[in-house]
Amino acid sequence: MRREAEITVIGGGVVGLATAFGLLRAGRRVRVLDGADSDLRASQGNFGLVWLQGKGAGFAPYAQLSRDAVALWPDFAAEVQEASGIDLALDQSGGYEFFTEADEFSAFKADLEAQEATLGNRFSHEVIPGDDLRRSFPEIGPGVVGATFCPLDGHVNPLRLLRGLRVAVTALGGEIVQGAKVEKVTPVASGFEMALENGSRLDAPRVVLCAGLGAAPLAAQLGFATRVRAQRGELLITEKLETRLPFLSSTIRQVDEGGLQIGGTKAEVGPDDRETREMMAGLAQHAVTVLPALADVRVLRAWGALRVMSPDGYPVYTRSAAHPAAAMVTCHSGVTLAAFHGTKLADWLEDTAAAPDLEAFDEHRFALSASA
């Protein structure tokens, strides 16, 4: 007979499952409530980057957190793979940011200098002028003015990560309840009562809200001030190529099966995940400018997906002042931060002596912000 869960994680995406994975490793009995396929699932539309370049250039705590997460990834991937039997296809052999505009190139160089000032010898990068870049990669187009490179960057197969976490959580004794979209959470003396969309009800002594964009209506019910918003990104998927790309970049990556993902758009359009012809054309033009040979590659699919953005764009790790048995975890870099969520975050949730200092990510930073 399954024992009653001590902690219920609301949200069955990468963030919720990685959080559950960490709590299970810490010895907790965990239940994950996953929603419906019709939900706005960021975990099924993301780019799969494990990325450090540019993260936290203007916010030192985020630079430190991202660096910690990137360093944790190899061991985290091995643990998920051992528990699930699923190869996550992690590759952290370094990544490039390509630029076609000189002003953007200069601005990003300044960001990386700020990042290096924060991280010291825990971060390194190269700034490569366009002509030098083409001496190493003759296939790069003449429209590229330069690139930056960070040896710590990498990528993973995002759908295998999601599936691997699901299997691993179950293998470690966690319970994943499918089709369990929470419509209402009511604090009670024993914890929380949850009303699900399917008409059923559940009780939980502790909850961790990791529902992505689905957290918007539930956050207020639990006493949180954070209000997430959607930001649309669009992707192109090409046919599989026999030849491997000589590089990984934040906008062009070749997945382990051979196809290319081309992406990188941002649009503040609310909960609208439809792809647009204008953005698709822009993505294709950028890819061909970076690598002209891609003009002959067929695009097979395209889609839009929604990032989960906090008011200032940085992660939120916070406990409810009104209901201390409730915590909230939300971010838009769920893949990069998955290794942190699946390991050290459990100490913070359990408030152990080893808990990382996440004070900078508490939602009280929104208290004086009209955008919160």
GROMACS .gro file of N, CA, C and O in nm, residues 246-304:
model
  236
  246PRO      N    1   2.966   2.160  -3.672
  246PRO     CA    2   3.093   2.171  -3.598
  246PRO      C    3   3.082   2.252  -3.470
  246PRO      O    4   3.182   2.273  -3.402
  247PHE      N    5   2.960   2.300  -3.438
  247PHE     CA    6   2.945   2.385  -3.320
  247PHE      C    7   2.804   2.371  -3.264
  247PHE      O    8   2.713   2.321  -3.330
  248LEU      N    9   2.790   2.418  -3.140
  248LEU     CA   10   2.660   2.435  -3.076
  248LEU      C   11   2.643   2.584  -3.049
  248LEU      O   12   2.738   2.649  -3.003
  249SER      N   13   2.527   2.637  -3.078
  249SER     CA   14   2.502   2.776  -3.043
  249SER      C   15   2.367   2.789  -2.976
  249SER      O   16   2.288   2.695  -2.974
  250SER      N   17   2.342   2.907  -2.921
  250SER     CA   18   2.216   2.929  -2.851
  250SER      C   19   2.098   2.939  -2.945
  250SER      O   20   1.982   2.936  -2.902
  251THR      N   21   2.124   2.953  -3.075
  251THR     CA   22   2.015   2.965  -3.172
  251THR      C   23   2.012   2.853  -3.274
  251THR      O   24   1.912   2.837  -3.343
  252ILE      N   25   2.120   2.778  -3.285
  252ILE     CA   26   2.125   2.665  -3.379
  252ILE      C   27   2.191   2.548  -3.306
  252ILE      O   28   2.306   2.556  -3.263
  253ARG      N   29   2.116   2.439  -3.290
  253ARG     CA   30   2.173   2.321  -3.225
  253ARG      C   31   2.130   2.198  -3.302
  253ARG      O   32   2.021   2.194  -3.361
  254GLN      N   33   2.218   2.101  -3.305
  254GLN     CA   34   2.185   1.974  -3.370
  254GLN      C   35   2.158   1.872  -3.260
  254GLN      O   36   2.246   1.845  -3.176
  255VAL      N   37   2.039   1.816  -3.259
  255VAL     CA   38   2.004   1.720  -3.156
  255VAL      C   39   2.072   1.587  -3.186
  255VAL      O   40   2.124   1.564  -3.295
  256ASP      N   41   2.074   1.501  -3.086
  256ASP     CA   42   2.147   1.375  -3.101
  256ASP      C   43   2.091   1.288  -3.214
  256ASP      O   44   2.164   1.208  -3.271
  257GLU      N   45   1.962   1.307  -3.251
  257GLU     CA   46   1.906   1.226  -3.361
  257GLU      C   47   1.945   1.280  -3.499
  257GLU      O   48   1.919   1.215  -3.600
  258GLY      N   49   2.002   1.402  -3.507
  258GLY     CA   50   2.051   1.452  -3.636
  258GLY      C   51   1.983   1.578  -3.686
  258GLY      O   52   2.038   1.649  -3.770
  259GLY      N   53   1.858   1.605  -3.644
  259GLY     CA   54   1.789   1.724  -3.689
  259GLY      C   55   1.842   1.850  -3.622
  259GLY      O   56   1.909   1.843  -3.519
  260LEU      N   57   1.812   1.965  -3.682
  260LEU     CA   58   1.853   2.092  -3.624
  260LEU      C   59   1.733   2.160  -3.559
  260LEU      O   60   1.621   2.155  -3.612
  261GLN      N   61   1.757   2.224  -3.445
  261GLN     CA   62   1.661   2.317  -3.387
  261GLN      C   63   1.715   2.457  -3.410
  261GLN      O   64   1.831   2.485  -3.381
  262ILE      N   65   1.631   2.543  -3.465
  262ILE     CA   66   1.668   2.682  -3.490
  262ILE      C   67   1.568   2.769  -3.415
  262ILE      O   68   1.446   2.756  -3.436
  263GLY      N   69   1.617   2.852  -3.325
  263GLY     CA   70   1.523   2.928  -3.243
  263GLY      C   71   1.584   3.053  -3.187
  263GLY      O   72   1.688   3.101  -3.233
  264GLY      N   73   1.513   3.109  -3.089
  264GLY     CA   74   1.568   3.223  -3.020
  264GLY      C   75   1.479   3.346  -3.018
  264GLY      O   76   1.524   3.452  -2.973
  265THR      N   77   1.353   3.337  -3.066
  265THR     CA   78   1.269   3.457  -3.068
  265THR      C   79   1.209   3.484  -2.931
  265THR      O   80   1.198   3.394  -2.847
  266LYS      N   81   1.171   3.608  -2.908
  266LYS     CA   82   1.102   3.648  -2.786
  266LYS      C   83   0.990   3.744  -2.825
  266LYS      O   84   1.012   3.839  -2.899
  267ALA      N   85   0.872   3.717  -2.773
  267ALA     CA   86   0.757   3.805  -2.803
  267ALA      C   87   0.666   3.810  -2.681
  267ALA      O   88   0.628   3.705  -2.628
  268GLU      N   89   0.632   3.930  -2.639
  268GLU     CA   90   0.541   3.949  -2.525
  268GLU      C   91   0.399   3.956  -2.580
  268GLU      O   92   0.346   4.063  -2.609
  269VAL      N   93   0.338   3.841  -2.594
  269VAL     CA   94   0.206   3.833  -2.657
  269VAL      C   95   0.103   3.764  -2.569
  269VAL      O   96  -0.005   3.726  -2.616
  270GLY      N   97   0.137   3.745  -2.442
  270GLY     CA   98   0.043   3.676  -2.355
  270GLY      C   99   0.037   3.527  -2.384
  270GLY      O  100   0.129   3.471  -2.445
  271PRO      N  101  -0.068   3.461  -2.341
  271PRO     CA  102  -0.077   3.314  -2.356
  271PRO      C  103  -0.114   3.270  -2.498
  271PRO      O  104  -0.214   3.200  -2.518
  272ASP      N  105  -0.035   3.310  -2.595
  272ASP     CA  106  -0.061   3.280  -2.736
  272ASP      C  107   0.061   3.206  -2.790
  272ASP      O  108   0.166   3.267  -2.812
  273ASP      N  109   0.051   3.076  -2.813
  273ASP     CA  110   0.167   2.998  -2.856
  273ASP      C  111   0.166   2.966  -3.005
  273ASP      O  112   0.236   2.875  -3.050
  274ARG      N  113   0.090   3.043  -3.081
  274ARG     CA  114   0.088   3.018  -3.226
  274ARG      C  115   0.216   3.068  -3.292
  274ARG      O  116   0.267   3.174  -3.256
  275GLU      N  117   0.267   2.991  -3.388
  275GLU     CA  118   0.383   3.037  -3.463
  275GLU      C  119   0.339   3.141  -3.565
  275GLU      O  120   0.223   3.145  -3.607
  276THR      N  121   0.436   3.226  -3.606
  276THR     CA  122   0.405   3.334  -3.699
  276THR      C  123   0.501   3.329  -3.818
  276THR      O  124   0.619   3.295  -3.803
  277ARG      N  125   0.450   3.365  -3.934
  277ARG     CA  126   0.532   3.361  -4.056
  277ARG      C  127   0.651   3.456  -4.046
  277ARG      O  128   0.762   3.424  -4.088
  278GLU      N  129   0.628   3.575  -3.987
  278GLU     CA  130   0.735   3.674  -3.976
  278GLU      C  131   0.852   3.620  -3.893
  278GLU      O  132   0.969   3.632  -3.932
  279MET      N  133   0.821   3.561  -3.778
  279MET     CA  134   0.927   3.508  -3.692
  279MET      C  135   0.995   3.388  -3.756
  279MET      O  136   1.117   3.370  -3.747
  280MET      N  137   0.917   3.304  -3.823
  280MET     CA  138   0.975   3.187  -3.890
  280MET      C  139   1.075   3.231  -3.996
  280MET      O  140   1.186   3.176  -4.007
  281ALA      N  141   1.037   3.333  -4.073
  281ALA     CA  142   1.126   3.383  -4.178
  281ALA      C  143   1.253   3.443  -4.116
  281ALA      O  144   1.364   3.424  -4.169
  282GLY      N  145   1.237   3.514  -4.004
  282GLY     CA  146   1.353   3.572  -3.938
  282GLY      C  147   1.449   3.467  -3.885
  282GLY      O  148   1.572   3.481  -3.895
  283LEU      N  149   1.394   3.360  -3.828
  283LEU     CA  150   1.479   3.250  -3.779
  283LEU      C  151   1.557   3.187  -3.893
  283LEU      O  152   1.677   3.158  -3.882
  284ALA      N  153   1.488   3.162  -4.004
  284ALA     CA  154   1.554   3.099  -4.118
  284ALA      C  155   1.664   3.189  -4.174
  284ALA      O  156   1.773   3.143  -4.208
  285GLN      N  157   1.635   3.320  -4.182
  285GLN     CA  158   1.735   3.414  -4.235
  285GLN      C  159   1.858   3.419  -4.146
  285GLN      O  160   1.971   3.419  -4.194
  286HIS      N  161   1.837   3.421  -4.014
  286HIS     CA  162   1.950   3.423  -3.921
  286HIS      C  163   2.035   3.297  -3.938
  286HIS      O  164   2.160   3.304  -3.943
  287ALA      N  165   1.969   3.182  -3.947
  287ALA     CA  166   2.044   3.056  -3.958
  287ALA      C  167   2.127   3.053  -4.086
  287ALA      O  168   2.244   3.010  -4.084
  288VAL      N  169   2.071   3.101  -4.196
  288VAL     CA  170   2.143   3.099  -4.323
  288VAL      C  171   2.256   3.202  -4.323
  288VAL      O  172   2.362   3.180  -4.383
  289THR      N  173   2.236   3.312  -4.252
  289THR     CA  174   2.345   3.411  -4.240
  289THR      C  175   2.463   3.352  -4.163
  289THR      O  176   2.579   3.372  -4.200
  290VAL      N  177   2.433   3.278  -4.056
  290VAL     CA  178   2.541   3.215  -3.978
  290VAL      C  179   2.606   3.103  -4.058
  290VAL      O  180   2.729   3.091  -4.062
  291LEU      N  181   2.525   3.022  -4.119
  291LEU     CA  182   2.575   2.904  -4.189
  291LEU      C  183   2.504   2.893  -4.325
  291LEU      O  184   2.398   2.832  -4.336
  292PRO      N  185   2.559   2.956  -4.430
  292PRO     CA  186   2.489   2.962  -4.560
  292PRO      C  187   2.448   2.826  -4.615
  292PRO      O  188   2.348   2.816  -4.687
  293ALA      N  189   2.519   2.719  -4.581
  293ALA     CA  190   2.484   2.587  -4.635
  293ALA      C  191   2.346   2.541  -4.589
  293ALA      O  192   2.286   2.452  -4.651
  294LEU      N  193   2.293   2.602  -4.483
  294LEU     CA  194   2.161   2.563  -4.434
  294LEU      C  195   2.049   2.604  -4.531
  294LEU      O  196   1.935   2.559  -4.515
  295ALA      N  197   2.081   2.686  -4.630
  295ALA     CA  198   1.979   2.727  -4.728
  295ALA      C  199   1.923   2.607  -4.803
  295ALA      O  200   1.810   2.612  -4.855
  296ASP      N  201   1.999   2.498  -4.808
  296ASP     CA  202   1.954   2.380  -4.882
  296ASP      C  203   1.889   2.275  -4.792
  296ASP      O  204   1.857   2.164  -4.838
  297VAL      N  205   1.873   2.307  -4.664
  297VAL     CA  206   1.816   2.211  -4.569
  297VAL      C  207   1.666   2.235  -4.557
  297VAL      O  208   1.621   2.350  -4.549
  298ARG      N  209   1.589   2.128  -4.556
  298ARG     CA  210   1.444   2.141  -4.548
  298ARG      C  211   1.397   2.159  -4.403
  298ARG      O  212   1.443   2.086  -4.314
  299VAL      N  213   1.306   2.252  -4.385
  299VAL     CA  214   1.239   2.269  -4.255
  299VAL      C  215   1.116   2.179  -4.254
  299VAL      O  216   1.032   2.185  -4.344
  300LEU      N  217   1.105   2.096  -4.151
  300LEU     CA  218   0.994   2.001  -4.144
  300LEU      C  219   0.881   2.048  -4.054
  300LEU      O  220   0.764   2.021  -4.081
  301ARG      N  221   0.916   2.114  -3.946
  301ARG     CA  222   0.814   2.154  -3.850
  301ARG      C  223   0.850   2.290  -3.790
  301ARG      O  224   0.965   2.334  -3.796
  302ALA      N  225   0.750   2.353  -3.734
  302ALA     CA  226   0.770   2.479  -3.662
  302ALA      C  227   0.666   2.486  -3.551
  302ALA      O  228   0.556   2.433  -3.565
  303TRP      N  229   0.704   2.549  -3.442
  303TRP     CA  230   0.605   2.569  -3.337
  303TRP      C  231   0.642   2.688  -3.250
  303TRP      O  232   0.756   2.733  -3.248
  304GLY      N  233   0.543   2.737  -3.180
  304GLY     CA  234   0.564   2.837  -3.077
  304GLY      C  235   0.544   2.773  -2.941
  304GLY      O  236   0.466   2.680  -2.927
   0.00000   0.00000   0.00000
